[in-house]
mmCIF file with all atom_site columns, C-alpha atoms in Angstrom:
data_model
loop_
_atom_site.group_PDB
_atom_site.id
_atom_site.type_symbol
_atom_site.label_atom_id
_atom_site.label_alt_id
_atom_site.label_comp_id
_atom_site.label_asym_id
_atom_site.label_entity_id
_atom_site.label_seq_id
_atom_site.pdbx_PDB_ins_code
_atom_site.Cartn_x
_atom_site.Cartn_y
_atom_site.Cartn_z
_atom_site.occupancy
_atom_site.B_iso_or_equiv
_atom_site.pdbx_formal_charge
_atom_site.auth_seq_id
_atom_site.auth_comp_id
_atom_site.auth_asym_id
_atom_site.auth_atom_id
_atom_site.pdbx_PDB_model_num
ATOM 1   C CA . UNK A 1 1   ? -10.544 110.911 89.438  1.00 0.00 ? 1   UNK A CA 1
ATOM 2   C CA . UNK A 1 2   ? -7.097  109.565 88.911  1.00 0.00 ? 2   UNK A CA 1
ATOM 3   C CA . UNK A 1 3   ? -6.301  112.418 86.571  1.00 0.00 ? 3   UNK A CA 1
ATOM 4   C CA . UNK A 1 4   ? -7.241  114.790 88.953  1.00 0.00 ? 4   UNK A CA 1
ATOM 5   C CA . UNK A 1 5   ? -4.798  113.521 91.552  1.00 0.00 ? 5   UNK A CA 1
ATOM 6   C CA . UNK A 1 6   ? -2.006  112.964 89.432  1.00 0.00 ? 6   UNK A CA 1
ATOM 7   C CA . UNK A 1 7   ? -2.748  117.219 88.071  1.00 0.00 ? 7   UNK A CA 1
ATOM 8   C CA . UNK A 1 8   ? -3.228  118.166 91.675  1.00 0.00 ? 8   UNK A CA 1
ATOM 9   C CA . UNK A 1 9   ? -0.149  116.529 92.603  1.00 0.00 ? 9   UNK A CA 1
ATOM 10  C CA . UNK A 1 10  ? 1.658   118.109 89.685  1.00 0.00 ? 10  UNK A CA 1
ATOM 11  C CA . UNK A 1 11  ? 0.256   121.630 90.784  1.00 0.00 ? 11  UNK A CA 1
ATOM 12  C CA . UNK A 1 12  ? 1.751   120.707 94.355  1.00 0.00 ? 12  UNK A CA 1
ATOM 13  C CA . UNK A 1 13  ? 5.087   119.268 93.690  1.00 0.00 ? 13  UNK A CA 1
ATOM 14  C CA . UNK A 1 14  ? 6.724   122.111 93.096  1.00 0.00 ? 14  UNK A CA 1
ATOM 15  C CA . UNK A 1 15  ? 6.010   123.840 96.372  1.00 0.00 ? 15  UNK A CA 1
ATOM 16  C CA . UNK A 1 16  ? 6.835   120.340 98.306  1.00 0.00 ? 16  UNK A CA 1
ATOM 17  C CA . UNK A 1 17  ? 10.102  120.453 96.950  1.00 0.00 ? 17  UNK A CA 1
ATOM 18  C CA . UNK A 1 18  ? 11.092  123.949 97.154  1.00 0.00 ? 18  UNK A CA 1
ATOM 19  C CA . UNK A 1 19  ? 10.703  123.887 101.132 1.00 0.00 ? 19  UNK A CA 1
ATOM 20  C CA . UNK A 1 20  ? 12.290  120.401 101.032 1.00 0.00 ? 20  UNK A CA 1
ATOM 21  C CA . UNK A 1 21  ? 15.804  122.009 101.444 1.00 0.00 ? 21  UNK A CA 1
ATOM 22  C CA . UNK A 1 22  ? 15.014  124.678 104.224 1.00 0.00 ? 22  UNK A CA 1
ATOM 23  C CA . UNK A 1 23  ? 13.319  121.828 105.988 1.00 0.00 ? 23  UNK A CA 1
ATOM 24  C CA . UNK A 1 24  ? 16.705  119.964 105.975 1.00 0.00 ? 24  UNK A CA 1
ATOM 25  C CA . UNK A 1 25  ? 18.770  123.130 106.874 1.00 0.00 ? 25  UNK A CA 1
ATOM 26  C CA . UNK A 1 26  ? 16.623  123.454 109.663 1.00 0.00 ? 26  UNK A CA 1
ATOM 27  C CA . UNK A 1 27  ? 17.175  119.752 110.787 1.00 0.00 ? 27  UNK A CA 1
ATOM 28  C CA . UNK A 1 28  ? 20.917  120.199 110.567 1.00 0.00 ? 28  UNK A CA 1
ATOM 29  C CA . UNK A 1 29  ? 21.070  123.419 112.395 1.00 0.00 ? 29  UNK A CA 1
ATOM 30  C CA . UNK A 1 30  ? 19.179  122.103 115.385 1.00 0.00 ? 30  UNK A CA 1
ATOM 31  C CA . UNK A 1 31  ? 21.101  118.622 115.146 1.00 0.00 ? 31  UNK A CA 1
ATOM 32  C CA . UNK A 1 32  ? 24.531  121.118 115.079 1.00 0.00 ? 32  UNK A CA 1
ATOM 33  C CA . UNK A 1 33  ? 23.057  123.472 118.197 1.00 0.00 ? 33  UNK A CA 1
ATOM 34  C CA . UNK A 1 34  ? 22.186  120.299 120.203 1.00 0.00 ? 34  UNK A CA 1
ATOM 35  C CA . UNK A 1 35  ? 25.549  118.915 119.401 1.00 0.00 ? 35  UNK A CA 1
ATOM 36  C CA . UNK A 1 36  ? 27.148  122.038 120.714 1.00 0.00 ? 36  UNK A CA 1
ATOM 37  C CA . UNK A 1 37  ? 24.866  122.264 123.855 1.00 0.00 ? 37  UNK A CA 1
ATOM 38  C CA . UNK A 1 38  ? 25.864  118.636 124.847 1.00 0.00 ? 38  UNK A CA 1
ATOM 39  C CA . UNK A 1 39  ? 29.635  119.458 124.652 1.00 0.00 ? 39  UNK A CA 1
ATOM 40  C CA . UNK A 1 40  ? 29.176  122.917 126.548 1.00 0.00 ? 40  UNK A CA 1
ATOM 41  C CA . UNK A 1 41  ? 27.358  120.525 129.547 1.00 0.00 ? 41  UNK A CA 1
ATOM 42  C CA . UNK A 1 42  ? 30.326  118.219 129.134 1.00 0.00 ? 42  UNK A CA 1
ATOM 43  C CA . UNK A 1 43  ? 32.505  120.415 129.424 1.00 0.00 ? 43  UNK A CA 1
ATOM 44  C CA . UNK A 1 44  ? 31.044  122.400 132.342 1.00 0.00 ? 44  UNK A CA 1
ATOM 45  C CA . UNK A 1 45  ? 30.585  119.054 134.062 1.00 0.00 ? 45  UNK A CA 1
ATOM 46  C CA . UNK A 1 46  ? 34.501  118.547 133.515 1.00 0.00 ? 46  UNK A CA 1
ATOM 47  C CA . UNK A 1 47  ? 35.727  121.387 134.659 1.00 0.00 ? 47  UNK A CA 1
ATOM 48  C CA . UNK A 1 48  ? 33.421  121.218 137.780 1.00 0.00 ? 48  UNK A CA 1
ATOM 49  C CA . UNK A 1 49  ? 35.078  117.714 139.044 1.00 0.00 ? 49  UNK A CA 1
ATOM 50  C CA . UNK A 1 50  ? 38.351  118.895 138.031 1.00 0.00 ? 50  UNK A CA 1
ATOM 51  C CA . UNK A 1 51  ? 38.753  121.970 138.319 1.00 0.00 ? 51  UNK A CA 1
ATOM 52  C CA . UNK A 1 52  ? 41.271  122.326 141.134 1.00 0.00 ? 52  UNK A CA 1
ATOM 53  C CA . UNK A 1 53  ? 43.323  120.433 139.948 1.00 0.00 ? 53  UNK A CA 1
ATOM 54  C CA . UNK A 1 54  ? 43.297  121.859 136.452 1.00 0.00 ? 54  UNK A CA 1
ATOM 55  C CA . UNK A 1 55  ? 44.030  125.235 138.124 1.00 0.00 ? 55  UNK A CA 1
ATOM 56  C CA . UNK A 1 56  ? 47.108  124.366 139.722 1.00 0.00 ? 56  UNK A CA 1
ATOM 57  C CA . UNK A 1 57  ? 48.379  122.628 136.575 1.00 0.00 ? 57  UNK A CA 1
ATOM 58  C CA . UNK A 1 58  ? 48.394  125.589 134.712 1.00 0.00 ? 58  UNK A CA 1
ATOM 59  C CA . UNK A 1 59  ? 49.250  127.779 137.648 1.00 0.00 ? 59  UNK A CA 1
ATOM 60  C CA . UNK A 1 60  ? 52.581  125.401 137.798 1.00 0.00 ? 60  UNK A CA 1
ATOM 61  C CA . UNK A 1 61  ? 53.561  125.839 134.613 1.00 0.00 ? 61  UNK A CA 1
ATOM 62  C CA . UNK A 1 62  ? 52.687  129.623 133.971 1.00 0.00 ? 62  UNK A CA 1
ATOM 63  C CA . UNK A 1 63  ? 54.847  129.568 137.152 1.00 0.00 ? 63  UNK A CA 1
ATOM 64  C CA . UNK A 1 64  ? 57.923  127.709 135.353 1.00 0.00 ? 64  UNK A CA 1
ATOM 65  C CA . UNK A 1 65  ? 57.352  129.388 132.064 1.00 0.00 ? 65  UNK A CA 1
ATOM 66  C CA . UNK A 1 66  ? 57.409  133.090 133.742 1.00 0.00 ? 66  UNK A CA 1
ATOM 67  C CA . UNK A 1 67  ? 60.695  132.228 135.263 1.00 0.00 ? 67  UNK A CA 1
ATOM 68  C CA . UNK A 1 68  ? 60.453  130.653 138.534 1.00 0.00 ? 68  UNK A CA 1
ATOM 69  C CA . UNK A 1 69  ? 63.426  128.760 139.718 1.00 0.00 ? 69  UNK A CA 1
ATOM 70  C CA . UNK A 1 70  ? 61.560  126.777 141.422 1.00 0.00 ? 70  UNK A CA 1
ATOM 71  C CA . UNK A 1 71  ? 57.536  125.595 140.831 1.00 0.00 ? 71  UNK A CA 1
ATOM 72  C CA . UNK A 1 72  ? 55.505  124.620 143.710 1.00 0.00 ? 72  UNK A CA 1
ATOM 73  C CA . UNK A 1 73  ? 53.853  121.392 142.520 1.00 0.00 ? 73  UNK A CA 1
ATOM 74  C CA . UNK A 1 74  ? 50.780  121.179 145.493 1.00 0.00 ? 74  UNK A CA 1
ATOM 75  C CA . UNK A 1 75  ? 51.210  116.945 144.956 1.00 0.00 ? 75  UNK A CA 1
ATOM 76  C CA . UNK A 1 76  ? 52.035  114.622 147.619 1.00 0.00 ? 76  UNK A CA 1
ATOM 77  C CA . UNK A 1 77  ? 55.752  113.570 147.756 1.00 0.00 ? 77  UNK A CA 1
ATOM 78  C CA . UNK A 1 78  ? 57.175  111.177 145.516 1.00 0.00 ? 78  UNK A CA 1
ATOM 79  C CA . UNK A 1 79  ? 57.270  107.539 146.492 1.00 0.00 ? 79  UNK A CA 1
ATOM 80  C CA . UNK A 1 80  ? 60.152  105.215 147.144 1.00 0.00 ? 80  UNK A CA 1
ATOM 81  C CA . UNK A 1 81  ? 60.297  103.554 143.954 1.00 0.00 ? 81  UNK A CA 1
ATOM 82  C CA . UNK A 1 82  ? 60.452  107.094 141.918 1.00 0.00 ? 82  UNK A CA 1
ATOM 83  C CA . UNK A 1 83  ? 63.263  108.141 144.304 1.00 0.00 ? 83  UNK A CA 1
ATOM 84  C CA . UNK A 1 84  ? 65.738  105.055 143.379 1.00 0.00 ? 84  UNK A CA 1
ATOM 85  C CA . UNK A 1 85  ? 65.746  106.370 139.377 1.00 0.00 ? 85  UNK A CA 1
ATOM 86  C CA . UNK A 1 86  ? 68.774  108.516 138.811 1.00 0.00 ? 86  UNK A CA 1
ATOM 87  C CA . UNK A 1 87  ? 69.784  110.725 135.526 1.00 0.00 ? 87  UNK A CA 1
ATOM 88  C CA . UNK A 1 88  ? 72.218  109.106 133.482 1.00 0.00 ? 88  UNK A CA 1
ATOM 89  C CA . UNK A 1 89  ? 75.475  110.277 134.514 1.00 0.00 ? 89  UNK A CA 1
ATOM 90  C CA . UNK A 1 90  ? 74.762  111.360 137.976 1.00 0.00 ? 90  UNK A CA 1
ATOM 91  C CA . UNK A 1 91  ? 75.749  108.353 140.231 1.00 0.00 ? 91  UNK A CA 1
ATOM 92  C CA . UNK A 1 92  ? 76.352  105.640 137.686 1.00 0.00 ? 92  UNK A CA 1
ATOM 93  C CA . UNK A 1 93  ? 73.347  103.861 137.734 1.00 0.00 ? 93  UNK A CA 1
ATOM 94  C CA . UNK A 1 94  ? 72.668  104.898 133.903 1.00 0.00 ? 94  UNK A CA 1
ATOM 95  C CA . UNK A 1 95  ? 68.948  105.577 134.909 1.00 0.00 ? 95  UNK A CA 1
ATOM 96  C CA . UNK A 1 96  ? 68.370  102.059 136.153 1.00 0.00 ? 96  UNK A CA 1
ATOM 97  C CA . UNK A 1 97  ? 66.575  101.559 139.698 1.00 0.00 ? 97  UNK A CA 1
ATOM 98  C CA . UNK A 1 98  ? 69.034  98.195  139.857 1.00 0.00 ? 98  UNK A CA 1
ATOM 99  C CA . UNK A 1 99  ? 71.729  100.999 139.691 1.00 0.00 ? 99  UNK A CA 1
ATOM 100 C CA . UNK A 1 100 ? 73.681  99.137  136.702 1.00 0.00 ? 100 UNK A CA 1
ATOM 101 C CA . UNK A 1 101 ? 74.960  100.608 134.117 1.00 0.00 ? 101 UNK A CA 1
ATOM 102 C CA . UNK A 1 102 ? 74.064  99.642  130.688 1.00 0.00 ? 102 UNK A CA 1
ATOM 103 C CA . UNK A 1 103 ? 77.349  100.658 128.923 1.00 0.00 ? 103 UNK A CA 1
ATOM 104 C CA . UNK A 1 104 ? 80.826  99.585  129.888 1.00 0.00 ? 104 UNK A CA 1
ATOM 105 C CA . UNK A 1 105 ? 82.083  103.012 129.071 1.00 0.00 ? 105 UNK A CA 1
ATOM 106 C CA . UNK A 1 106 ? 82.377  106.286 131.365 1.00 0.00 ? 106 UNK A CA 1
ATOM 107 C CA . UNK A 1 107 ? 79.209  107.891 132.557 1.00 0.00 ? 107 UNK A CA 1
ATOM 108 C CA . UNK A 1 108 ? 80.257  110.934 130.236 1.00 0.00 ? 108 UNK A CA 1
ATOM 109 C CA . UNK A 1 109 ? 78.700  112.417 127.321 1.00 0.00 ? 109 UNK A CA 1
ATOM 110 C CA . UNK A 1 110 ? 81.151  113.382 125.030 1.00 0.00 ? 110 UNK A CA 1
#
C-alpha cells in the first residue's frame, strides 16, 4: 500500500510541479492588476477633491511659461506678515521682516 502511494505520487509529481509556476504567474499578475486598480481609485479620488485647485496651478504656470507678464494667481491676498519681507537690496532691510541689515556693507551686489 505504501509503495503504491509513494509510485502514484511519483507518476503525479511531475504534473504538480509543471503548473506550479503558471500558478504563481497567475498570483503575481492579479496581485500587480489589483495593485494598479487601487492606485487608479487613488488617484481618481485625488484629483476629484483637488481638482480645482490643481487646474489653476497648472493653468498659472502654463500662463507664466507661455509668456505672460503677468499670471493671475486666483489665491486670496497675501497677509501682513508676508508683506513686511523685502528682496535684498530693495529698501535695506537685507530680506529681514525686522528690516536690519545683516552686512555692514552697501546693499549692492557687485
Amino acid at each position: 500500500m505504501l509503495i503504491r502511494l509513494i509510485l502514484m505520487n511519483a507518476r503525479l509529481a511531475p504534473s504538480l510541479r509543471s503548473s506550479a509556476p503558471w500558478r504563481r504567474r497567475g498570483q503575481n499578475l492579479t496581485e500587480y492588476a489589483l495593485i494598479t486598480f487601487l492606485v487608479a481609485l487613488g488617484t481618481i479620488g485625488v484629483v476629484g477633491l483637488f481638482g480645482d485647485n490643481l487646474r489653476q496651478l497648472f493653468g498659472t504656470n502654463s500662463e507664466s511659461l507661455a509668456g505672460a507678464s503677468t499670471a493671475q494667481n486666483g489665491g486670496s491676498a497675501p497677509s501682513a506678515d508676508v508683506s513686511k519681507w523685502s528682496i535684498k537690496g530693495s529698501g535695506g532691510s537685507g530680506g529681514n521682516p525686522g528690516g536690519s541689515s545683516n552686512s555692514g556693507g552697501s546693499d549692492t551686489n557687485d
